[in-house]
PDB file of C-alpha atoms and ligand atoms in Angstrom:
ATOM      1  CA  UNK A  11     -25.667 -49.411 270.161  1.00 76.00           C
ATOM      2  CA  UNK A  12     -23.364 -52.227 269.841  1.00 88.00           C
ATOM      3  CA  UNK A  13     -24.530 -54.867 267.154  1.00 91.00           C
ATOM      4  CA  UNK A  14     -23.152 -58.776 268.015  1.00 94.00           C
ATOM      5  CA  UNK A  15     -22.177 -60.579 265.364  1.00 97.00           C
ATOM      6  CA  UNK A  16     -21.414 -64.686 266.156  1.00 98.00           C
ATOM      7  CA  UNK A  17     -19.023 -66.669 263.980  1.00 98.00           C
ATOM      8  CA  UNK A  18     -19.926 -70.194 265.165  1.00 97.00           C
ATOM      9  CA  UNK A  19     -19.078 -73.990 263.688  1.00 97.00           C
ATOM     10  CA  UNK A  20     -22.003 -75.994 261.645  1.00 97.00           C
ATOM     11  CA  UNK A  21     -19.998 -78.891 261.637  1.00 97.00           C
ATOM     12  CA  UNK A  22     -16.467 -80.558 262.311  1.00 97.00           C
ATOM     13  CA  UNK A  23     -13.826 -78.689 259.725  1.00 98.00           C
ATOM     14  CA  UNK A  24     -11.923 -81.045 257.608  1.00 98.00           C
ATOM     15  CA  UNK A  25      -7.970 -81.756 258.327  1.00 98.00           C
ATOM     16  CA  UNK A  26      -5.615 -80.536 255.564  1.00 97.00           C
ATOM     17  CA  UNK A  27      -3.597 -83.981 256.085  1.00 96.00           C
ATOM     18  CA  UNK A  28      -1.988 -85.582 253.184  1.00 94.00           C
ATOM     19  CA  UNK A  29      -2.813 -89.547 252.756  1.00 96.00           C
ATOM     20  CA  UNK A  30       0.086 -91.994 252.788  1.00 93.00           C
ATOM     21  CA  UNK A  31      -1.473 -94.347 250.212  1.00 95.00           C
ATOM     22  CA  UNK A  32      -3.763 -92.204 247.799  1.00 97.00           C
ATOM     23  CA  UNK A  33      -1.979 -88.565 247.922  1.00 90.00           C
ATOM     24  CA  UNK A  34      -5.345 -86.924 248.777  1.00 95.00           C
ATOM     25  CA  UNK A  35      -4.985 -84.239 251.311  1.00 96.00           C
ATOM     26  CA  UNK A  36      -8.587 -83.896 253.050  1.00 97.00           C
ATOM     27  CA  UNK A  37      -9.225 -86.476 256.156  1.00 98.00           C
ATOM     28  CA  UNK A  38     -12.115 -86.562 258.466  1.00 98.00           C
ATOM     29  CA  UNK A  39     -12.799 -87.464 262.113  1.00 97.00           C
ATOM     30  CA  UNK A  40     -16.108 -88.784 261.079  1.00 95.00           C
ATOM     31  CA  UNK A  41     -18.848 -89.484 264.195  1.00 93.00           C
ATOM     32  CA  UNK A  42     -15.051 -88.573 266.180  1.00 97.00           C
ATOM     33  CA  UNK A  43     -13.638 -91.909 267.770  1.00 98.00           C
ATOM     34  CA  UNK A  44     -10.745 -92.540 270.093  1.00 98.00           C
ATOM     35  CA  UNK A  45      -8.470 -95.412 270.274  1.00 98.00           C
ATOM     36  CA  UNK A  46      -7.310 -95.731 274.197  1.00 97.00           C
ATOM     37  CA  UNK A  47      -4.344 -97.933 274.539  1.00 96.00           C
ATOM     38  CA  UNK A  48      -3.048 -99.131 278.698  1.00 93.00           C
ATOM     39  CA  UNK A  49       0.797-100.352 278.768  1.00 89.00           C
ATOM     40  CA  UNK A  50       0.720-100.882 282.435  1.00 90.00           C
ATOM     41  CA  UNK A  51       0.507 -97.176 283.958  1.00 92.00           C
ATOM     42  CA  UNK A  52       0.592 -95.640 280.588  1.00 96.00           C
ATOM     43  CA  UNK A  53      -1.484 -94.845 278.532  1.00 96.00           C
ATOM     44  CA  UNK A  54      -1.609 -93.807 274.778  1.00 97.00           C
ATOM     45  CA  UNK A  55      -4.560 -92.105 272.701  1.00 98.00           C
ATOM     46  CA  UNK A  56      -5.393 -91.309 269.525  1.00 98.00           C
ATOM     47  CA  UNK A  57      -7.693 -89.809 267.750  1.00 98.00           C
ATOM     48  CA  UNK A  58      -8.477 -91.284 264.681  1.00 98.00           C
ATOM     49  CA  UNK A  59      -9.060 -89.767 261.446  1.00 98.00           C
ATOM     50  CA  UNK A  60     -10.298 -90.965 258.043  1.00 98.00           C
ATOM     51  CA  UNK A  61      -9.124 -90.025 254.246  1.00 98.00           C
ATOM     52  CA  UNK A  62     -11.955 -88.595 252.556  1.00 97.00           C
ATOM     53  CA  UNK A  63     -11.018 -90.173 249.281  1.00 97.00           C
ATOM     54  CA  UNK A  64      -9.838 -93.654 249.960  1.00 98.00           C
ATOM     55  CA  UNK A  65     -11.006 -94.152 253.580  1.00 97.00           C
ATOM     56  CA  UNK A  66      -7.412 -95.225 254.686  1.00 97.00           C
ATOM     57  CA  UNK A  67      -7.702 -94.943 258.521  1.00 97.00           C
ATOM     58  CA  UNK A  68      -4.677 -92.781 260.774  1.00 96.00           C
ATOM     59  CA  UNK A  69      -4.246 -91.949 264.109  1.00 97.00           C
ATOM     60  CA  UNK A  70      -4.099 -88.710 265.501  1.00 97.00           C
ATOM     61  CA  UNK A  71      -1.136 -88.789 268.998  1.00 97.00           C
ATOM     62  CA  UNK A  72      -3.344 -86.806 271.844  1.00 97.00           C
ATOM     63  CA  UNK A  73      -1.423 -88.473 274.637  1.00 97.00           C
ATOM     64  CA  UNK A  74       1.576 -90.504 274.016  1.00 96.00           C
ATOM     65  CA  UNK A  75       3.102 -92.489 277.277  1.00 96.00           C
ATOM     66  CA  UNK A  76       1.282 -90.654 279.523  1.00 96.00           C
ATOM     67  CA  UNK A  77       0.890 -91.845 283.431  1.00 95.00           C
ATOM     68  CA  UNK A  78      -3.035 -93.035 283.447  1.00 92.00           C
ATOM     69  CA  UNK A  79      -2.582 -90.680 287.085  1.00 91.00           C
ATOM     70  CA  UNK A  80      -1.766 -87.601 285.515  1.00 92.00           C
ATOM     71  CA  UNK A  81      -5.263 -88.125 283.069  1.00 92.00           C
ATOM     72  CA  UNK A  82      -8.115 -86.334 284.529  1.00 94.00           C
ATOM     73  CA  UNK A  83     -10.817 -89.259 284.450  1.00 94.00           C
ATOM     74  CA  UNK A  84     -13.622 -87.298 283.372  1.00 96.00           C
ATOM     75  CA  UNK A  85     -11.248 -86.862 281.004  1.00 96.00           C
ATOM     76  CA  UNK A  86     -10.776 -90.847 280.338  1.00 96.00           C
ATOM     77  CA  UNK A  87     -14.152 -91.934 280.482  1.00 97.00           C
ATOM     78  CA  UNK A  88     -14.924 -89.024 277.848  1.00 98.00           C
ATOM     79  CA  UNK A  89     -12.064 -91.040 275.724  1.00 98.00           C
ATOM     80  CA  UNK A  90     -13.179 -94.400 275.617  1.00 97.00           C
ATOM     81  CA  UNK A  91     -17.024 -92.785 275.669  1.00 98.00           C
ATOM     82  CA  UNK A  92     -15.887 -90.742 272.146  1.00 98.00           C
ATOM     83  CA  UNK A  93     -17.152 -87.991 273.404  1.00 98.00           C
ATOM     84  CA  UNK A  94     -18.544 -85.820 270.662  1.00 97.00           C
ATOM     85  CA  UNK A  95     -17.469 -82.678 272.513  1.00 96.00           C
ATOM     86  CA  UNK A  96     -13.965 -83.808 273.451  1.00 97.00           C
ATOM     87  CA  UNK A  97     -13.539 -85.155 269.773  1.00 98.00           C
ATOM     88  CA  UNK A  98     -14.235 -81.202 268.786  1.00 97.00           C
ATOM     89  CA  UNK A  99     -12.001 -79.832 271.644  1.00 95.00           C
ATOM     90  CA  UNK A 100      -8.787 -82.118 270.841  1.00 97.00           C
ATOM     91  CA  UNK A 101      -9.547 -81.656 266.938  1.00 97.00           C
ATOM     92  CA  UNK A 102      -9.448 -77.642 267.665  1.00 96.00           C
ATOM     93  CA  UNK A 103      -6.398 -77.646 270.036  1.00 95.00           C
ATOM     94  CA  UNK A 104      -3.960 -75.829 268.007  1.00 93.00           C
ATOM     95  CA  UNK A 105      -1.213 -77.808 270.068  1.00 95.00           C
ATOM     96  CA  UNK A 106      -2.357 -81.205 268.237  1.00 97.00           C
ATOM     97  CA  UNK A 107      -2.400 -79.906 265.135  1.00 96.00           C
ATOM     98  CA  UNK A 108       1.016 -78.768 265.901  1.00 96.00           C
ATOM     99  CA  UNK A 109       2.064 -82.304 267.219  1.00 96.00           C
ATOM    100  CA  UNK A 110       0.379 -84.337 264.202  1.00 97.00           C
ATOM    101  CA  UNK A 111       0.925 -81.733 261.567  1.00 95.00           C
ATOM    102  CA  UNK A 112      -1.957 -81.017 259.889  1.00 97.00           C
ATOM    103  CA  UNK A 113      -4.524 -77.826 259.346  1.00 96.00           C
ATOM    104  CA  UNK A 114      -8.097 -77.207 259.817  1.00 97.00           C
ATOM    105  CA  UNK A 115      -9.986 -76.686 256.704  1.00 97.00           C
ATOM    106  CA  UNK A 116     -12.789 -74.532 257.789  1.00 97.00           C
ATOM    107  CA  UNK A 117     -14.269 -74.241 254.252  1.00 96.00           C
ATOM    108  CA  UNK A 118     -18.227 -74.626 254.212  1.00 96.00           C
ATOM    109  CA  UNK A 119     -18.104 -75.634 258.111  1.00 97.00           C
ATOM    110  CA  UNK A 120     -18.941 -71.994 259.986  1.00 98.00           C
ATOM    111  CA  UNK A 121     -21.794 -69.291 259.496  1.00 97.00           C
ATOM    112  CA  UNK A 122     -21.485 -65.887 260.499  1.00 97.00           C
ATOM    113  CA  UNK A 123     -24.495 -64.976 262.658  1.00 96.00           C
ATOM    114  CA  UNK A 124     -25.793 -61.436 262.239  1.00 94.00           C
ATOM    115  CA  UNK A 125     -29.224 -60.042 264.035  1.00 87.00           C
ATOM    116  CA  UNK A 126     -32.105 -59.468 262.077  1.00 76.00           C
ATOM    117  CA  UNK A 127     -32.724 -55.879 262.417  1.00 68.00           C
ATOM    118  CA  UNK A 128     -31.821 -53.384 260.002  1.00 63.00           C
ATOM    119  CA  UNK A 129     -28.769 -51.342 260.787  1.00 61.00           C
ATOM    120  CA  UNK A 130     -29.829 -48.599 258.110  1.00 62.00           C
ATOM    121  CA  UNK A 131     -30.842 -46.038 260.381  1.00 61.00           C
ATOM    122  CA  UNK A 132     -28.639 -46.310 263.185  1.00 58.00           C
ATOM    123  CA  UNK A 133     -25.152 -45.156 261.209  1.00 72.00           C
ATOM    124  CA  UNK A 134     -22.329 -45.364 262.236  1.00 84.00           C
ATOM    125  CA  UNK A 135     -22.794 -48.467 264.504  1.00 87.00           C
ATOM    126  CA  UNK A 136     -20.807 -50.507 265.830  1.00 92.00           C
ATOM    127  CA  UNK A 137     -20.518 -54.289 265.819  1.00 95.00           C
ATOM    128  CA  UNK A 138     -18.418 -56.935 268.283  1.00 96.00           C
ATOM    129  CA  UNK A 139     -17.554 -59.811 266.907  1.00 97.00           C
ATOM    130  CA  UNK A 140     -16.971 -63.186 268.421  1.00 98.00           C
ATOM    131  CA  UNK A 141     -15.701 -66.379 267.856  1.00 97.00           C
ATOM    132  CA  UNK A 142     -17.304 -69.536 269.395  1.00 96.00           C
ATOM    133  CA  UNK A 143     -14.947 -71.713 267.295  1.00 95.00           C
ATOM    134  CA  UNK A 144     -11.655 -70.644 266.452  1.00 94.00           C
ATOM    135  CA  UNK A 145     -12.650 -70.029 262.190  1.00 97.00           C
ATOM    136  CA  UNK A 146      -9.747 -68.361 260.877  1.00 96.00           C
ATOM    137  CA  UNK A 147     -11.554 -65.308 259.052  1.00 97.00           C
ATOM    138  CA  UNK A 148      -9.879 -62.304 256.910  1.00 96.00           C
ATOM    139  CA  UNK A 149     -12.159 -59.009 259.057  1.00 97.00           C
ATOM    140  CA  UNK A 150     -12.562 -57.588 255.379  1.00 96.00           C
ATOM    141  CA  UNK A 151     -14.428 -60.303 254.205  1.00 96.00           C
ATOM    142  CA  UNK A 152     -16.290 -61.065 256.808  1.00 97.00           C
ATOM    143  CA  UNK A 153     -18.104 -57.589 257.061  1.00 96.00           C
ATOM    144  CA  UNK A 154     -18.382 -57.284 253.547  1.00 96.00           C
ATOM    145  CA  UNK A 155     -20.666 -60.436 253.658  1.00 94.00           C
ATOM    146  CA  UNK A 156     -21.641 -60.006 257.015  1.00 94.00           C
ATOM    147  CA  UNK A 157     -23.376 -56.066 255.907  1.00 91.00           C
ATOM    148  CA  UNK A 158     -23.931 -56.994 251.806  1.00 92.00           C
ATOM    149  CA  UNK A 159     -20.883 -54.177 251.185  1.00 92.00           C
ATOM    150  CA  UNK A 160     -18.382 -54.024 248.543  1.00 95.00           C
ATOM    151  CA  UNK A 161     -14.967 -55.190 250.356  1.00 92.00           C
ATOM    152  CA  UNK A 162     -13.880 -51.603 248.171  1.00 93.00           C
ATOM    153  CA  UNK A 163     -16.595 -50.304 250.392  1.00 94.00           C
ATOM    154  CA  UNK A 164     -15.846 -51.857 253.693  1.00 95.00           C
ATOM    155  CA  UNK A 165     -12.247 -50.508 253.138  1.00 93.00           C
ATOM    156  CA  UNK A 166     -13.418 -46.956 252.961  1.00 93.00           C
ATOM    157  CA  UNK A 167     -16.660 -46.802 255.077  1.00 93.00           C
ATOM    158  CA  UNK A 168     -14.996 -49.400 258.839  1.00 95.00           C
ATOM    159  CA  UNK A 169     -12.849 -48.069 261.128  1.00 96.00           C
ATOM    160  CA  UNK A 170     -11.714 -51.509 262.830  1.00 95.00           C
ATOM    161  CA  UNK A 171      -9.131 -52.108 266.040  1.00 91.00           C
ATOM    162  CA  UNK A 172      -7.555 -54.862 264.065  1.00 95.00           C
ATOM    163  CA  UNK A 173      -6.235 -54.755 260.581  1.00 96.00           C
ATOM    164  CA  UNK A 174      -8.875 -55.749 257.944  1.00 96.00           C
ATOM    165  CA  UNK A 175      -6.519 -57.682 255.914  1.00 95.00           C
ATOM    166  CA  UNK A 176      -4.887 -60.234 258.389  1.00 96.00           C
ATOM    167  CA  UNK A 177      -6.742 -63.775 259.477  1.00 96.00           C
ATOM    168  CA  UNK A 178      -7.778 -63.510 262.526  1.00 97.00           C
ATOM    169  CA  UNK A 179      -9.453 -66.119 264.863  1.00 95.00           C
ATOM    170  CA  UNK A 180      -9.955 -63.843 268.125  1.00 96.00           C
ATOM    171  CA  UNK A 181     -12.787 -61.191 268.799  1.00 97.00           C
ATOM    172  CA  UNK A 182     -12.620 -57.625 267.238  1.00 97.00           C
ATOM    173  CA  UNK A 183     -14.695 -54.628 266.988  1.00 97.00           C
ATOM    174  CA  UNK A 184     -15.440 -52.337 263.992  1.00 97.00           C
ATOM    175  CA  UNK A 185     -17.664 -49.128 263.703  1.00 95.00           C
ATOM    176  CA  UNK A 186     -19.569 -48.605 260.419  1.00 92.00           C
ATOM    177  CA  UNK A 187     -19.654 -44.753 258.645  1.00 89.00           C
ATOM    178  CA  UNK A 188     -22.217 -43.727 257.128  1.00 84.00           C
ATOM    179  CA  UNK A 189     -22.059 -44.352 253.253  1.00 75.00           C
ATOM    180  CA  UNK A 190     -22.252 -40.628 252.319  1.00 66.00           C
ATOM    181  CA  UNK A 191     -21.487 -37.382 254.289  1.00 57.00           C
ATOM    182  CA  UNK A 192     -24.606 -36.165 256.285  1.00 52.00           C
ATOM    183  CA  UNK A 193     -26.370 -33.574 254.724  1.00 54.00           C
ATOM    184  CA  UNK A 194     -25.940 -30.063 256.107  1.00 53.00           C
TER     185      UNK A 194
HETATM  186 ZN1   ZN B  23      -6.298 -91.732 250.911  1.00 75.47          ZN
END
């Protein structure tokens, strides 16, 4: 039996982005707006961001200079529409965060769904793990909470593909021993 276990968003993670006026480092893309700007066959967008402490508004570069041709327009009507799923896709695409240079804080903005049934009687089992988002997530931690274990006790007792210790953001699977040795 193979348990899934579902590490999904519950909102929009914060950016780790340090404000030019007020020093705070925690911004927001709020409802998630664009800014679309034409310069004859080029286009710029943005996405624009707010500082959680003193609201100062800056703009994200998604596309800088690029030929309005080479935009798919589904694309461009889902800009100047603010598209609440294209707001989440840009915000997550690692290559923005790379351009703009900023990091996702993920704190309080994910759940790890588990199923309901008890595992109890079914040791070892096994559990797959996947990511709908990409939540960066230390394995340890995440099956101690995700099975109510000691992360002492997820050390000794999970034999995992992936080392326990390193963030990871990609699927893995784990198998669960039994607490203590079957009896004879
Ligand atoms: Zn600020």
């Amino acid at each position: 039996m193979v348990l899934p276990w579902v590490v999904r968003r519950t909102r929009l993670p914060l950016l780790s982005l340090r404000c030019v006026d007020c020093r705070s480092e925690s911004a927001t893309t709020g409802e998630g707006t664009f800014r679309v700007n034409a310069n004859g066959k080029l286009l710029d967008v943005w996405l624009l961001v707010r500082c959680v402490s003193c609201d100062r508004t800056s703009k994200l570069t998604v596309h800088e200079r690029a030929p309005v041709r080479a935009l798919d327009p589904v694309e461009l009507d889902g800009y100047h529409a603010n598209d609440p799923e294209l707001v989440a896709s840009r915000l997550l695409d690692p290559l923005l965060a790379r351009r703009n240079r900023f990091t996702l804080d993920w704190a309080g903005a994910w759940r790890l769904h588990t199923p309901s049934e008890s595992i109890e009687e079914a040791w070892p089992v096994q559990v797959q793990v996947v990511f709908e988002d990409p939540v960066p997530v230390r394995p340890e931690r995440l099956i101690a909470q995700g099975l109510g274990l000691s992360r002492n006790e997820v050390l000794r007792r999970v034999k995992c593909e992936i080392p326990l210790r390193r963030t990871t953001s990609a699927g893995f699977a784990f198998t669960v021993m039994p607490g203590r040795p079957p009896e004879m």
